[in-house]
Amino acid sequence: FFGEQALLHEEPRKATVLAATNLTALALDRQTFVNVLGPLQDIMAQEKSTEATTQRMAKLKQHDRSVVRPSAEIIIKVLRSPGVLLRARGHLDEVQELARGGARTSSAGERTELQLEEAELLGEGAFSR
């Protein structure tokens, strides 16, 4: 899912998702989302804590600024509908940090592709802005 920060913290929307294939999207109002998924707020708060953010920023600062960060086409395999792929673009180093298991990277010339299984990514932080 995406856009959870806007629902949990009444923040402006940060995520824009463009589907490359037909799909069904479920939109929840704030109250329904909080009632159903509210307990996840503690988990997400921990992930977005100052300490976690500092650690992620330290990793990113290790990159030499003269080196261009590798971009990648991110392909998310949708498990419920075999053969359906969602595509997004991001920076490979950021997305790999957020991937959990099963990530597979392949390169073809200058283009890098990262394949992830559905549900390995959480929220708008999954793709670089």
Tab-separated table of C-alpha atoms in Angstrom:
chain	number	residue	atom	x	y	z
A	1	PHE	CA	0.000	0.000	0.000
A	2	PHE	CA	1.028	3.619	-0.251
A	3	GLY	CA	-0.070	6.955	1.158
A	4	GLU	CA	-0.354	5.692	4.729
A	5	GLN	CA	1.488	8.669	6.207
A	6	ALA	CA	-1.137	11.047	4.840
A	7	LEU	CA	-3.859	8.982	6.509
A	8	LEU	CA	-2.116	8.374	9.832
A	9	HIS	CA	-0.629	11.814	10.391
A	10	GLU	CA	-2.883	14.073	8.334
A	11	GLU	CA	0.088	14.964	6.146
A	12	PRO	CA	-0.075	15.929	2.476
A	13	ARG	CA	0.071	13.027	0.051
A	14	LYS	CA	3.661	12.107	-0.824
A	15	ALA	CA	3.151	9.186	-3.176
A	16	THR	CA	2.042	9.162	-6.759
A	17	VAL	CA	1.650	5.728	-8.282
A	18	LEU	CA	1.186	5.078	-11.971
A	19	ALA	CA	0.098	1.559	-12.899
A	20	ALA	CA	1.398	0.199	-16.182
A	21	THR	CA	-1.339	-2.439	-16.268
A	22	ASN	CA	-5.026	-2.584	-15.370
A	23	LEU	CA	-5.622	-3.238	-11.686
A	24	THR	CA	-8.136	-2.778	-8.926
A	25	ALA	CA	-7.232	-0.195	-6.294
A	26	LEU	CA	-8.854	0.043	-2.882
A	27	ALA	CA	-9.164	3.544	-1.432
A	28	LEU	CA	-9.762	3.903	2.296
A	29	ASP	CA	-10.857	6.977	4.183
A	30	ARG	CA	-8.764	7.975	7.209
A	31	GLN	CA	-11.101	6.512	9.850
A	32	THR	CA	-11.381	3.114	8.160
A	33	PHE	CA	-7.626	2.951	7.628
A	34	VAL	CA	-6.874	3.812	11.264
A	35	ASN	CA	-9.461	1.297	12.519
A	36	VAL	CA	-8.092	-1.506	10.360
A	37	LEU	CA	-4.372	-0.756	10.249
A	38	GLY	CA	-3.829	1.680	13.113
A	39	PRO	CA	-1.698	-0.748	15.154
A	40	LEU	CA	0.886	-0.597	12.372
A	41	GLN	CA	1.471	3.044	13.278
A	42	ASP	CA	3.929	2.016	16.012
A	43	ILE	CA	5.886	-0.145	13.577
A	44	MET	CA	5.979	2.606	10.970
A	45	ALA	CA	6.966	5.194	13.583
A	46	GLN	CA	9.920	3.021	14.556
A	47	GLU	CA	10.980	2.692	10.901
A	48	LYS	CA	10.736	6.460	10.471
A	49	SER	CA	12.371	7.260	13.803
A	50	THR	CA	15.252	9.714	13.976
A	51	GLU	CA	17.698	6.867	14.603
A	52	ALA	CA	16.515	4.846	11.605
A	53	THR	CA	16.527	7.934	9.394
A	54	THR	CA	20.038	8.872	10.537
A	55	GLN	CA	21.304	5.376	9.704
A	56	ARG	CA	19.771	5.506	6.220
A	57	MET	CA	21.158	8.975	5.572
A	58	ALA	CA	24.627	7.831	6.674
A	59	LYS	CA	24.479	5.041	4.094
A	60	LEU	CA	23.501	7.487	1.377
A	61	LYS	CA	26.241	9.954	2.348
A	62	GLN	CA	28.845	7.225	1.802
A	63	HIS	CA	28.282	7.642	-1.922
A	64	ASP	CA	30.750	9.951	-3.633
A	65	ARG	CA	28.747	12.939	-4.855
A	66	SER	CA	30.642	12.864	-8.154
A	67	VAL	CA	29.283	9.379	-8.814
A	68	VAL	CA	25.792	9.229	-10.251
A	69	ARG	CA	23.569	6.988	-8.149
A	70	PRO	CA	22.305	4.058	-10.179
A	71	SER	CA	18.715	4.345	-11.266
A	72	ALA	CA	16.639	1.240	-11.802
A	73	GLU	CA	13.344	0.132	-13.184
A	74	ILE	CA	11.528	-1.508	-10.290
A	75	ILE	CA	9.193	-4.339	-11.221
A	76	ILE	CA	6.806	-5.628	-8.567
A	77	LYS	CA	5.359	-9.060	-9.292
A	78	VAL	CA	1.738	-9.228	-8.203
A	79	LEU	CA	1.259	-12.597	-6.545
A	80	ARG	CA	-2.532	-12.763	-6.798
A	81	SER	CA	-2.528	-12.247	-10.562
A	82	PRO	CA	0.309	-14.189	-12.215
A	83	GLY	CA	1.870	-12.349	-15.100
A	84	VAL	CA	0.852	-8.894	-13.857
A	85	LEU	CA	3.720	-6.481	-13.247
A	86	LEU	CA	3.703	-3.014	-11.724
A	87	ARG	CA	6.553	-0.757	-12.784
A	88	ALA	CA	8.161	2.225	-11.096
A	89	ARG	CA	11.460	4.032	-11.351
A	90	GLY	CA	13.765	4.740	-8.449
A	91	HIS	CA	17.349	4.695	-7.271
A	92	LEU	CA	18.612	1.142	-6.991
A	93	ASP	CA	20.520	1.656	-3.725
A	94	GLU	CA	17.466	3.054	-1.925
A	95	VAL	CA	15.097	0.354	-3.096
A	96	GLN	CA	17.501	-2.504	-2.354
A	97	GLU	CA	17.749	-1.232	1.216
A	98	LEU	CA	13.981	-1.548	1.558
A	99	ALA	CA	13.650	-4.901	-0.204
A	100	ARG	CA	13.088	-7.993	1.885
A	101	GLY	CA	14.290	-11.300	0.468
A	102	GLY	CA	13.642	-12.478	-3.036
A	103	ALA	CA	14.968	-9.351	-4.748
A	104	ARG	CA	16.707	-10.095	-8.015
A	105	THR	CA	18.836	-7.599	-9.903
A	106	SER	CA	19.732	-7.897	-13.565
A	107	SER	CA	21.573	-5.500	-15.837
A	108	ALA	CA	21.326	-4.985	-19.563
A	109	GLY	CA	23.801	-2.355	-20.650
A	110	GLU	CA	23.092	0.820	-18.689
A	111	ARG	CA	19.603	-0.297	-17.640
A	112	THR	CA	19.232	-2.061	-14.295
A	113	GLU	CA	16.095	-3.913	-13.323
A	114	LEU	CA	15.126	-4.974	-9.801
A	115	GLN	CA	12.338	-7.526	-9.412
A	116	LEU	CA	10.486	-7.729	-6.116
A	117	GLU	CA	7.586	-9.810	-4.934
A	118	GLU	CA	4.372	-8.033	-3.954
A	119	ALA	CA	4.259	-6.956	-0.280
A	120	GLU	CA	8.030	-6.606	0.047
A	121	LEU	CA	7.709	-2.827	-0.002
A	122	LEU	CA	5.920	-0.604	2.462
A	123	GLY	CA	4.708	2.896	1.769
A	124	GLU	CA	5.845	5.845	-0.242
A	125	GLY	CA	9.424	5.592	1.009
A	126	ALA	CA	9.835	2.507	-1.129
A	127	PHE	CA	10.662	4.561	-4.199
A	128	SER	CA	12.925	7.558	-4.386
A	129	ARG	CA	11.182	10.853	-4.944
